[in-house]
Coordinates of C-alpha atoms in Angstrom, one line a residue:
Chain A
X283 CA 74.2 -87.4 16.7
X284 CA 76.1 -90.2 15.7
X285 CA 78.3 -92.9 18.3
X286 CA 81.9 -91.0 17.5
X287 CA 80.6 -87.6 18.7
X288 CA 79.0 -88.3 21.4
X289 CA 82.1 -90.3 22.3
X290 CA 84.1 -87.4 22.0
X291 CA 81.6 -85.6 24.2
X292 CA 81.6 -88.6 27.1
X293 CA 84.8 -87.0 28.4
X294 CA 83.9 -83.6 29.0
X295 CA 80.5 -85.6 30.1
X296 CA 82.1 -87.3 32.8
X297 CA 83.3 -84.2 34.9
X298 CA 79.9 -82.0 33.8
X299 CA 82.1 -79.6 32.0
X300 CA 79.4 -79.5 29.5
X301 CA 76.3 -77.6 28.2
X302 CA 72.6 -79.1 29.9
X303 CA 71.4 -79.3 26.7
X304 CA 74.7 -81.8 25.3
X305 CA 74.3 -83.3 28.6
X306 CA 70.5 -84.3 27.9
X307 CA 71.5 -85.3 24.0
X308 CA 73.8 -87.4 25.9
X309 CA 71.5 -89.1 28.4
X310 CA 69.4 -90.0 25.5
X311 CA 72.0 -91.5 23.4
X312 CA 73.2 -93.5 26.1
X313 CA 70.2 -95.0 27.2
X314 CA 69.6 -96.3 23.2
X315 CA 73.3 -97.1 22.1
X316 CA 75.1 -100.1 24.6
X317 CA 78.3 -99.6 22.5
X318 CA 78.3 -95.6 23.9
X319 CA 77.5 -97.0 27.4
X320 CA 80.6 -99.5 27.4
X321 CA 82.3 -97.2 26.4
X322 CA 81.4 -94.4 29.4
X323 CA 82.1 -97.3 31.6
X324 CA 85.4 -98.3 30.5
X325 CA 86.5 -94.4 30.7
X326 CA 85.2 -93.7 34.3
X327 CA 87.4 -97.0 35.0
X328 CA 90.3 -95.6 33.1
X329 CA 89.5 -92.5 35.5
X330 CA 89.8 -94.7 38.2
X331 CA 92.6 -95.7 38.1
X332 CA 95.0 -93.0 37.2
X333 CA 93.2 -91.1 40.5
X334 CA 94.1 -93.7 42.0
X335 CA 97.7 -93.7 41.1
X336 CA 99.4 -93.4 44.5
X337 CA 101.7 -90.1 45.0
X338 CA 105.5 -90.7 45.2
X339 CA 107.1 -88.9 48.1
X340 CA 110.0 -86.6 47.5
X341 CA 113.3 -88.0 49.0
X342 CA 114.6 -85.8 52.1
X343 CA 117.5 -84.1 50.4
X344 CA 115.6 -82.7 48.1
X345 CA 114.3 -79.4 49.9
X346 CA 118.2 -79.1 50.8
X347 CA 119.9 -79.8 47.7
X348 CA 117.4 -77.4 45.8
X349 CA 118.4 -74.9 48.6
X350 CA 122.5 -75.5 48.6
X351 CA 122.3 -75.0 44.4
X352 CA 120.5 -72.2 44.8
X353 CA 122.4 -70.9 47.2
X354 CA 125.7 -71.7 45.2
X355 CA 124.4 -70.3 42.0
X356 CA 122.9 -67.5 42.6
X357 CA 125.2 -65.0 43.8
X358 CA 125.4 -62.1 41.4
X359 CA 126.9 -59.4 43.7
X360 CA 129.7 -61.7 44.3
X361 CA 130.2 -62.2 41.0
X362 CA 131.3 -59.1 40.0
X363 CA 134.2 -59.5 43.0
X364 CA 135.1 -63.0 41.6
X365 CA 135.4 -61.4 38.4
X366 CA 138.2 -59.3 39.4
X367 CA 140.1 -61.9 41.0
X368 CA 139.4 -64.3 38.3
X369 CA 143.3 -63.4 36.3
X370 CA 144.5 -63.8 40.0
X371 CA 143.1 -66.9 40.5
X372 CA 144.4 -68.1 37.0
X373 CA 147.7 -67.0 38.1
X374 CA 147.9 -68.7 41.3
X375 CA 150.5 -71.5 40.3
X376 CA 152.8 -68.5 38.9
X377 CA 152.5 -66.6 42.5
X378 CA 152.9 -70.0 44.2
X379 CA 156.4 -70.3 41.7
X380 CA 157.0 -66.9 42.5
X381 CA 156.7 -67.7 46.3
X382 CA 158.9 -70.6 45.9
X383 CA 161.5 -68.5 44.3
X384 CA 161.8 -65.7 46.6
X385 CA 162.0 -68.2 49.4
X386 CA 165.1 -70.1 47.8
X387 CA 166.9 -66.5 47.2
X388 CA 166.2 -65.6 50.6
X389 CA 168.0 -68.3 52.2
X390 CA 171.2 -68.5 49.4
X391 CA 171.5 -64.8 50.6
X392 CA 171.4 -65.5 53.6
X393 CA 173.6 -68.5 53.6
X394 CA 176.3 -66.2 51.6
X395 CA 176.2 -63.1 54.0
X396 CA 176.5 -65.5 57.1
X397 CA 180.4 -65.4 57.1
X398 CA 180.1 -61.8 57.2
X399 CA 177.9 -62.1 60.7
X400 CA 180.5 -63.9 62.2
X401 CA 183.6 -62.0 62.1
X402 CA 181.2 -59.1 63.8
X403 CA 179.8 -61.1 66.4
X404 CA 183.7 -62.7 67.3
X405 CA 184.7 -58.7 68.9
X406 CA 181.7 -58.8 71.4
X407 CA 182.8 -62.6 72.4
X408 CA 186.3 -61.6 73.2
X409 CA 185.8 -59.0 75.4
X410 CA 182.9 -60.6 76.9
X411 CA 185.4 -63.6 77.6
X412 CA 188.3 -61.2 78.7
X413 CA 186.6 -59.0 80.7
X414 CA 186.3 -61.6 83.8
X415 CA 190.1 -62.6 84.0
X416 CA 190.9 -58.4 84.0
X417 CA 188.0 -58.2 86.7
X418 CA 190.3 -60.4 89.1
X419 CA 193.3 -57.7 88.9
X420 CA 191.4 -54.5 88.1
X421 CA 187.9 -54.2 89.4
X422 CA 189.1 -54.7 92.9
X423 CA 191.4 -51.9 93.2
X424 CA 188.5 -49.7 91.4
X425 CA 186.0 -51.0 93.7
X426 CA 188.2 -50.4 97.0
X427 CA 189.0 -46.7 96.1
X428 CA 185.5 -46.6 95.8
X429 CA 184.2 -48.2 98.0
X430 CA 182.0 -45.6 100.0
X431 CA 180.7 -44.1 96.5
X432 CA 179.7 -47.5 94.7
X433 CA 178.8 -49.8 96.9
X434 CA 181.1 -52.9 95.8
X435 CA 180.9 -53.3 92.2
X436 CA 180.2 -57.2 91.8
X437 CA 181.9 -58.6 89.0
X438 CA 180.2 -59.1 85.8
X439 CA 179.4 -61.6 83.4
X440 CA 179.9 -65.6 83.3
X441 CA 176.4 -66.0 84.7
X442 CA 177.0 -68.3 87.6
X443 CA 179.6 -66.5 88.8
X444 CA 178.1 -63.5 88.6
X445 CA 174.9 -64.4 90.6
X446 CA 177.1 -66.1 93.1
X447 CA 179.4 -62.7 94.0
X448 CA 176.3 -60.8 93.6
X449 CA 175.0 -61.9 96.1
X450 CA 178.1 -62.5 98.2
X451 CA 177.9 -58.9 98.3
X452 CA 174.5 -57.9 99.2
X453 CA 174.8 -58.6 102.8
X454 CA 177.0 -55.9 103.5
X455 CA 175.1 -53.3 101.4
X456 CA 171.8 -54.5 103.2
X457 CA 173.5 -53.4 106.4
X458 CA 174.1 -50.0 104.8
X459 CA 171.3 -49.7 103.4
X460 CA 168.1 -51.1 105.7
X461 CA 168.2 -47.8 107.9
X462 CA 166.7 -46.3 104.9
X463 CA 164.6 -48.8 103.4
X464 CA 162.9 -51.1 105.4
X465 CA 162.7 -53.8 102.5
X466 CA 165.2 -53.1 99.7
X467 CA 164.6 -55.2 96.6
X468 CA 167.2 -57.4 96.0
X469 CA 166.9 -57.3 92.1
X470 CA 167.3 -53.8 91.0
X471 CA 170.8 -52.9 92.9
X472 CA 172.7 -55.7 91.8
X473 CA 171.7 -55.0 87.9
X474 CA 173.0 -51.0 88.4
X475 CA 176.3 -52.0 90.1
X476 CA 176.7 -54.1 87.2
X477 CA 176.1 -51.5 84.8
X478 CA 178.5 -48.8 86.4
X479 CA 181.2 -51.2 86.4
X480 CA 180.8 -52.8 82.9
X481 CA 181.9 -49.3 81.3
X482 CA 185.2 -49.0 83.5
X483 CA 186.0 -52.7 82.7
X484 CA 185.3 -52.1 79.2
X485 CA 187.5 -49.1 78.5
X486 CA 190.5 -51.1 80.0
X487 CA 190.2 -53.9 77.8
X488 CA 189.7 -51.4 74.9
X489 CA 193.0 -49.6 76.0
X490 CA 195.0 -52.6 76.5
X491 CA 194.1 -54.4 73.2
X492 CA 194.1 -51.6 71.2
X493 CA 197.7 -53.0 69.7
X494 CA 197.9 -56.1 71.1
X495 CA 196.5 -59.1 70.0
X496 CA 193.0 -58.9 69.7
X497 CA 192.3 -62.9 70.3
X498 CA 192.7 -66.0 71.7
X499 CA 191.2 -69.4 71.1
X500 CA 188.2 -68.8 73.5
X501 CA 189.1 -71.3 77.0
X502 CA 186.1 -73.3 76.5
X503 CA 187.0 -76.4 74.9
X504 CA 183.3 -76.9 73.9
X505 CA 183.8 -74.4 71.8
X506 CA 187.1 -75.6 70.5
X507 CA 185.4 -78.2 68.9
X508 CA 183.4 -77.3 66.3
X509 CA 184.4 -76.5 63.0
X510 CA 185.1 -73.7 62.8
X511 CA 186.9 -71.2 65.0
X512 CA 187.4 -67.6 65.0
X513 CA 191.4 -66.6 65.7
X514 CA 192.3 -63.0 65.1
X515 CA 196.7 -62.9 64.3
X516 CA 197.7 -59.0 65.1
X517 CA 200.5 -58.4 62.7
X518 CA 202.4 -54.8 62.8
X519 CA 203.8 -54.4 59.9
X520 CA 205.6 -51.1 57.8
X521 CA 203.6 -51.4 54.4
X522 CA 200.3 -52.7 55.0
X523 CA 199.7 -52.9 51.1
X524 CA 202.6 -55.2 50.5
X525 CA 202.3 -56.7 53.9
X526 CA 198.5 -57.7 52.9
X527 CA 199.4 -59.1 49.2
X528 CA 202.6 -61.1 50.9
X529 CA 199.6 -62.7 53.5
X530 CA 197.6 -63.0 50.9
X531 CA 200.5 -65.3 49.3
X532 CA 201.1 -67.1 52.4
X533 CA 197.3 -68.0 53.3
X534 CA 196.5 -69.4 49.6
X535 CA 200.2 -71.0 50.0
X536 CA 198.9 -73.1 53.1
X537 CA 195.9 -74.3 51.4
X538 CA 193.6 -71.5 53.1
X539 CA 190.7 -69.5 51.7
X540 CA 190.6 -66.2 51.5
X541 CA 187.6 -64.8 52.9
X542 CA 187.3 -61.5 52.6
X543 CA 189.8 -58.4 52.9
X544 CA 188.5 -55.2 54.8
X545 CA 190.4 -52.1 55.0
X546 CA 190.1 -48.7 57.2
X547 CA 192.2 -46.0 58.2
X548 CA 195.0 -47.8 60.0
X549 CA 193.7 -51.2 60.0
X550 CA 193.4 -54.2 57.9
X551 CA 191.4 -57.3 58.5
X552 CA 191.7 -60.4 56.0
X553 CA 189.5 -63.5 57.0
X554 CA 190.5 -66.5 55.7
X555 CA 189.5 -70.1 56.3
X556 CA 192.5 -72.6 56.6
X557 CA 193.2 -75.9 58.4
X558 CA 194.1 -75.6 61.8
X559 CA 197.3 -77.8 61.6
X560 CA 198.5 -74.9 59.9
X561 CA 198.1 -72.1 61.8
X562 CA 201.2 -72.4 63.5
X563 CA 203.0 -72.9 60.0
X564 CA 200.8 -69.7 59.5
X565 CA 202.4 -67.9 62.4
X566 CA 205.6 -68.5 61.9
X567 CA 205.5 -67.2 58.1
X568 CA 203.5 -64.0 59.5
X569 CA 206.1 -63.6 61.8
X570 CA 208.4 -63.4 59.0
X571 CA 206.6 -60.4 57.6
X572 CA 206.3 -58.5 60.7
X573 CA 205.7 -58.4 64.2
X574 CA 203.4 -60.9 65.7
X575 CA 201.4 -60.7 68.6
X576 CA 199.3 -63.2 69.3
X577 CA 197.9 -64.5 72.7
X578 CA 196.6 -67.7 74.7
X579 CA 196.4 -69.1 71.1
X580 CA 195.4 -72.1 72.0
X581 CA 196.0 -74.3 68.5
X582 CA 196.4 -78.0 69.6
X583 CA 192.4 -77.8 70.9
X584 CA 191.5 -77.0 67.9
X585 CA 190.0 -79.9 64.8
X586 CA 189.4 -79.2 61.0
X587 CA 189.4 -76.1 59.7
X588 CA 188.9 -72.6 61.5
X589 CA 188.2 -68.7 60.6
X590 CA 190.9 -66.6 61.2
X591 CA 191.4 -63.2 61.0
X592 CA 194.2 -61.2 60.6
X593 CA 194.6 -57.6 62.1
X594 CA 197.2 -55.4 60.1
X595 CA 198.1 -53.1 61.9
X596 CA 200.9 -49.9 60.5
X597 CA 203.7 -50.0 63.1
Chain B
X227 CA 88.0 -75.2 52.9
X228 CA 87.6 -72.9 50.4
X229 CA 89.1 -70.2 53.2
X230 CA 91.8 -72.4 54.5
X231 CA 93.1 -72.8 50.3
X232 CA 92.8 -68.9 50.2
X233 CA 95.5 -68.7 53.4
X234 CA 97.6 -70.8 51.9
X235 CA 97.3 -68.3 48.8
X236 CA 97.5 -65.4 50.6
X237 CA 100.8 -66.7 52.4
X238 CA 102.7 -68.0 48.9
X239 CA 101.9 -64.7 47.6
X240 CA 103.9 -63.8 51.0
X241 CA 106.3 -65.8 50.7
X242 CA 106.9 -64.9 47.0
X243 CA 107.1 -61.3 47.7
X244 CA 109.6 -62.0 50.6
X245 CA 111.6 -64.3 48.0
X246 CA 111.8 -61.0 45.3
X247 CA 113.4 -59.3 48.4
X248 CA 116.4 -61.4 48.4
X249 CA 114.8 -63.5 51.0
X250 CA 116.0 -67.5 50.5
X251 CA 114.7 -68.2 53.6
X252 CA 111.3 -67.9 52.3
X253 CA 112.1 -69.4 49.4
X254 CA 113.5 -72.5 51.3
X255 CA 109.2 -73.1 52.9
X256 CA 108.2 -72.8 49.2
X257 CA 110.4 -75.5 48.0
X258 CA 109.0 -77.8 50.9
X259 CA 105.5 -76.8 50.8
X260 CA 105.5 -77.6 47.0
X261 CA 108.0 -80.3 46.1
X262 CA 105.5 -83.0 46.5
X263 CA 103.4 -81.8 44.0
X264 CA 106.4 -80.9 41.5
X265 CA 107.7 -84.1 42.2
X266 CA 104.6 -86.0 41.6
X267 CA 104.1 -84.0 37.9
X268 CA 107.8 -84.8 37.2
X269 CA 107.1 -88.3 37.9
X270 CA 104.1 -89.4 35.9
X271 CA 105.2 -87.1 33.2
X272 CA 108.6 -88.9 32.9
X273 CA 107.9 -92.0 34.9
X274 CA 111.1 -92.3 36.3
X275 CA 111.9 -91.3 40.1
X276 CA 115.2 -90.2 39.8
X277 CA 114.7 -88.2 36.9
X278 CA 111.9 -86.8 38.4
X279 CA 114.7 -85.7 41.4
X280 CA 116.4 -83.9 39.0
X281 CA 113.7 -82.1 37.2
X282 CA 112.2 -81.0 40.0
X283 CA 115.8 -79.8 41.6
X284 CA 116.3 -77.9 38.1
X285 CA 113.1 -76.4 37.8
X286 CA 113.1 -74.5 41.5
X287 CA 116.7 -73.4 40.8
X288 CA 115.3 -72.2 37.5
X289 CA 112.3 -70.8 39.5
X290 CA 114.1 -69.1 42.2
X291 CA 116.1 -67.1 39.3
X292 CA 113.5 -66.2 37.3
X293 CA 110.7 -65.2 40.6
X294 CA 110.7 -61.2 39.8
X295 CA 109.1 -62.2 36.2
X296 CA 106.1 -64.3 38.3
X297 CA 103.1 -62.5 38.3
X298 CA 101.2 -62.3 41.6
X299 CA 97.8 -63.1 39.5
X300 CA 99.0 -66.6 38.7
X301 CA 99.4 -69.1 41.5
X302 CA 103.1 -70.3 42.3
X303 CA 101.5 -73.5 42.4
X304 CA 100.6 -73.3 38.7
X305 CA 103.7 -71.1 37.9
X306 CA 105.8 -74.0 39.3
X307 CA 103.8 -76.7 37.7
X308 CA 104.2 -74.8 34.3
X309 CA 108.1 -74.9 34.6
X310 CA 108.2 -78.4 35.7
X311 CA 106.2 -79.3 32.6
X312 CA 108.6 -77.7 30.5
X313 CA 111.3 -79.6 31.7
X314 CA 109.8 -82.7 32.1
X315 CA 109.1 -82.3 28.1
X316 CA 112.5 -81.5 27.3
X317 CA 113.5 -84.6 29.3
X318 CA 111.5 -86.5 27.3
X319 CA 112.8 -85.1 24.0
X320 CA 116.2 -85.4 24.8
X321 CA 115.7 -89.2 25.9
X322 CA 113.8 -89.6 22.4
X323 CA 117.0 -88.5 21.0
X324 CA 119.4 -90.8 23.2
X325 CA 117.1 -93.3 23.0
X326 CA 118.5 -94.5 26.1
X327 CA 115.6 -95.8 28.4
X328 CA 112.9 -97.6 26.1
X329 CA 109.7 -96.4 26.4
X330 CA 106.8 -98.7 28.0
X331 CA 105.7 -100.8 25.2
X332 CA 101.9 -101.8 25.0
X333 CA 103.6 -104.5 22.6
X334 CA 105.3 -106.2 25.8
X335 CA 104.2 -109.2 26.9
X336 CA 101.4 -108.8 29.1
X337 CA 101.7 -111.3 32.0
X338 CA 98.3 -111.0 33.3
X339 CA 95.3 -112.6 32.2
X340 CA 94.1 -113.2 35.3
X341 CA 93.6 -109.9 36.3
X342 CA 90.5 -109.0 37.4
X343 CA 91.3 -106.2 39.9
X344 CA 89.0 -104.6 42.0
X345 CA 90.5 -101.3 42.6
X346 CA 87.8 -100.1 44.8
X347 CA 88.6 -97.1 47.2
X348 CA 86.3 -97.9 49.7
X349 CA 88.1 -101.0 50.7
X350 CA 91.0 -100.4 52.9
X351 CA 91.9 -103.4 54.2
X352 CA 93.9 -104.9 51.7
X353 CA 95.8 -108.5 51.4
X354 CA 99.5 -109.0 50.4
X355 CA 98.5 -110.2 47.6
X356 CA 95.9 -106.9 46.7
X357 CA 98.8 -104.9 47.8
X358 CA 100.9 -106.6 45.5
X359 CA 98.6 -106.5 42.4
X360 CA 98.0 -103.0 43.5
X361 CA 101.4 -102.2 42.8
X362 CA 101.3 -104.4 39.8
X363 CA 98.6 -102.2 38.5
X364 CA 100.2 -99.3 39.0
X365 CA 103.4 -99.9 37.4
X366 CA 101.1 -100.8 34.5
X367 CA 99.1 -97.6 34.5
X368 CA 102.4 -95.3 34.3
X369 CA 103.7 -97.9 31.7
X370 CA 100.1 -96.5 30.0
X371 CA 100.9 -92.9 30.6
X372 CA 105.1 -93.3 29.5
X373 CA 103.3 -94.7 26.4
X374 CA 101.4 -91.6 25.4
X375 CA 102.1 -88.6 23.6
X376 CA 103.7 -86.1 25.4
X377 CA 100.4 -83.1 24.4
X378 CA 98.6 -85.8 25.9
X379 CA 100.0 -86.5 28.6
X380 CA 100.4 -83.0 30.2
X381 CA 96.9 -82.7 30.4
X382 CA 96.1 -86.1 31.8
X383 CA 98.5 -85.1 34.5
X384 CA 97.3 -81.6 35.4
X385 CA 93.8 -82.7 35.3
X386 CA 93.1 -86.5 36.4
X387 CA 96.7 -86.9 38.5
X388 CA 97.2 -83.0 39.8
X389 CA 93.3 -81.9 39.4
X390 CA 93.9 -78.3 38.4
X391 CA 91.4 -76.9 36.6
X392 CA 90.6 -76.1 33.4
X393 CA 91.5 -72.4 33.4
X394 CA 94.7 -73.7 35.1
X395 CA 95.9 -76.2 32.8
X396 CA 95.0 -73.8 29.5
X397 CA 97.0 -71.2 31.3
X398 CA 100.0 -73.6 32.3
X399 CA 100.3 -74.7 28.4
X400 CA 99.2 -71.4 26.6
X401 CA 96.3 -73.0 24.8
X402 CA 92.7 -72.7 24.9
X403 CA 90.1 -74.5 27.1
X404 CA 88.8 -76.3 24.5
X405 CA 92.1 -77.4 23.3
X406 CA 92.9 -78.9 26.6
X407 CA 89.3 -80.1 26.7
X408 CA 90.1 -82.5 23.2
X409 CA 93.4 -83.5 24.1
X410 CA 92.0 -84.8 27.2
X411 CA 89.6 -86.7 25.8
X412 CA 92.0 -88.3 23.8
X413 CA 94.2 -88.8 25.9
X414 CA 91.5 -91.2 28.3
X415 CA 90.6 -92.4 25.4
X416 CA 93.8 -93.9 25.1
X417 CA 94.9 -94.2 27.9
X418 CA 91.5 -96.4 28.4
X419 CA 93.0 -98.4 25.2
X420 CA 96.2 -99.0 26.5
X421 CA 94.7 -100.5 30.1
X422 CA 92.3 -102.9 28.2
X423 CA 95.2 -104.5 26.6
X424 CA 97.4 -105.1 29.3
X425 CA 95.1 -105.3 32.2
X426 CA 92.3 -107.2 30.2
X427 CA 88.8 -106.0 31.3
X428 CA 88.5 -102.8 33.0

């Protein structure tokens, strides 16, 4: 056996992964050729020092990066659910336009329908404003005929006011009253008597009004100051048709703007926008056309340009 | 010892069984019982630390996807070790391509002629200086390992660095014992080559 082989063998040699009878060959090589020897030497060195190659330790985040990929990765059920919203999630800066859109056509609508909210809300303001000044001459005299059946009927409305003759007026019903109940709440009376009377106040306005002028410039002067103002004109008049086209004339002749026109049975409504320095010019051109009734029109307080709303009335 | 390695057996094969349930739990104490290893395999086969990182990253994701094809007769250990191989290879292939990060030359000048280094592993007390040649020498044995053939250096890794066996190594690589048995030869062999230039005298 010649140097090269047995070379070949030293490896296997080394670790006694070899045949006793190689090994033996082996020994006796070795112990005759100092070439094989060096080189058995220089291999168990080589040996040595990859063993003793020291271990490299793994960094900390390892264990948890493996883990957060994994986790990330590997999620097949979900998959199928992320499939199906996949087009959604493609379309998202469409739904976000979409969004965007609706949003925008909401508020225009909004903003062109608000004129319309007004002229219903003005009705429930007047009579809310009358109803105090008619409680001064009516509600008394209703209240004293019936006196022993309602209890005094405090006057309504205007807050203040209200709390103030409310409870002006429980004394005396407490004196009525505490033979039967020891401790009356205070609360619950007050809020009835208001309620029984608001229906009787109510029905007189509504009589009164029904062919009169509907409004006046609310008192408040707060009020009188912004912008806008709601004024309802009352005009009787023969032939509403030609009546309306002739106030028509006259509104868009003053510079106003022509809101809307409603019509019903027997009345007609046009809302127009026009510069209060004109209403009176307004008035007195109405007046012209038929029968004006218009009260506590209060048109000096007034700034800029105000809503008002015309009542036609067939005489 | 021989029933304290059969434990730890007997609990991967747990574990591994618990992982094929669904269970990542399990497959997080796996990962952190064996990353040491895989790291250490990553390293010398691509001698690069941070590369290493990644391999090792890759090949549990990899693992962890493919666990219901291990078979409970090999050892995860081995299992593992056989898919980090195979990445570390294709690592090295595709830096043989870039040809981004040269290779260890044995052609580099070698600064040491003075080194006669007793690397003995009795001695633990150990000088700077020793620490520092230490470390010297051990930079220049993984330049020695970068510098070999990849079919060599798998199986100096498995069996002088990692110590598997035989059986182990020929199953890792698909190839016959006495395959492995050759290559390893010559791979000390050259390795052995390699150190005697740039060390001097073994």
């Amino acid at each position: 056996m010649d140097c090269h082989n047995i070379q070949e063998m030293l490896s296997s040699y080394i670790e006694g992964v070899i045949s006793p009878e190689e090994s033996k060959l082996i020994d006796e090589h070795l112990s005759a050729c100092s070439k094989c020897k060096e080189a058995l030497y220089d291999l168990k060195k080589t040996l040595e020092y990859v063993q003793n190659l020291e271990e490299v330790e793994p960094p900390e985040w390892l264990t948890q990066t493996v883990m957060t990929r994994i986790r990330s990765e590997t999620e097949p059920r979900k998959g199928i659910l992320q499939k199906l919203f996949y087009p959604l999630y493609i379309k998202l800066p469409i739904e976000a336009v979409a969004v965007v859109l609706i949003a925008v056509t909401a508020l225009y609508i909004f903003k062109t329908i608000q004129p319309e909210i007004k002229p219903a809300k003005a009705p429930s303001e007047e009579t809310t404003a009358r109803i105090p000044s008619r409680e001064k001459e009516e509600i008394p005299s209703i209240s004293e005929s019936k006196e022993n059946v309602i209890p005094q009927s405090p006057p309504l409305e205007k807050g203040g006011k209200r709390g103030f003759e409310a409870e002006r007026a429980l004394p005396s019903k407490k004196t009525e009253t505490m033979d039967k109940f020891v401790e009356l709440p205070e609360a619950p009376s007050p809020i009835t008597k208001q309620e029984e009377s608001r229906p009787s106040a109510g029905a007189v306005a509504k009589d009164e009004s029904k062919n009169q002028v509907l409004a006046r410039a609310p008192k408040s002067k707060a009020l009188a100051e912004s912008k806008e103002e709601i004024i309802t004109l009352t005009t009787n008049v023969d032939d509403i048709e030609t009546a309306k086209k002739e106030i028509e004339k006259v509104l868009i002749g003053l510079g106003g703007k022509i809101i809307k026109t409603e019509s019903y049975k027997d009345n007609n409504f046009i809302t127009a926008d026009l510069d209060s320095k004109k209403a009176a010019e307004l008035i007195v051109k109405l007046k012209q056309i038929g029968e004006v009734k218009e009260k506590d029109m209060d048109l000096g307080s007034m700034e800029g340009y105000i809503e008002i709303r015309i009542e036609i009335v067939r005489k | 010892m021989r029933e304290k390695e059969r434990t730890i057996v007997n609990k991967d094969a747990e574990l591994v069984s618990s992982c094929k349930k669904g269970n990542i739990e399990a497959f997080d104490v796996l990962v952190k019982k064996h990353q040491k290893r895989m790291l250490n395999i990553a390293y010398r086969m691509v001698g690069n630390y941070e590369d290493a990182c990644e391999i090792v990253q890759d090949a549990f994701v990899s693992a962890y996807k493919s666990i219901k094809n291990f078979k409970e007769k090999a050892s995860i250990s081995t299992w593992l070790s056989a898919i980090v191989i195979n990445l570390s290879r294709n690592h090295l292939k595709q830096m043989k391509i870039q040809r981004n990060r040269e290779a260890f030359s044995i052609d580099d000048p070698v600064l040491t002629d003075e080194g006669k280094i007793n690397v003995e592993p009795g001695s633990n007390e150990l000088s700077i200086l020793e620490k520092l040649e230490k470390k010297d020498v051990q930079q220049k044995v993984q330049g020695c390992i970068n510098s070999l053939d990849n079919e060599f250096k798998e199986v100096l890794v498995l069996r002088d660095i990692q110590g598997f066996s035989y059986d182990e190594i020929s199953d890792m690589l698909k190839m016959p014992e006495g395959t492995v048995k050759s290559r390893l030869s010559r791979a000390r062999y050259a390795l052995k080559d390699c150190l005697k230039k740039i060390i001097g005298e073994l």
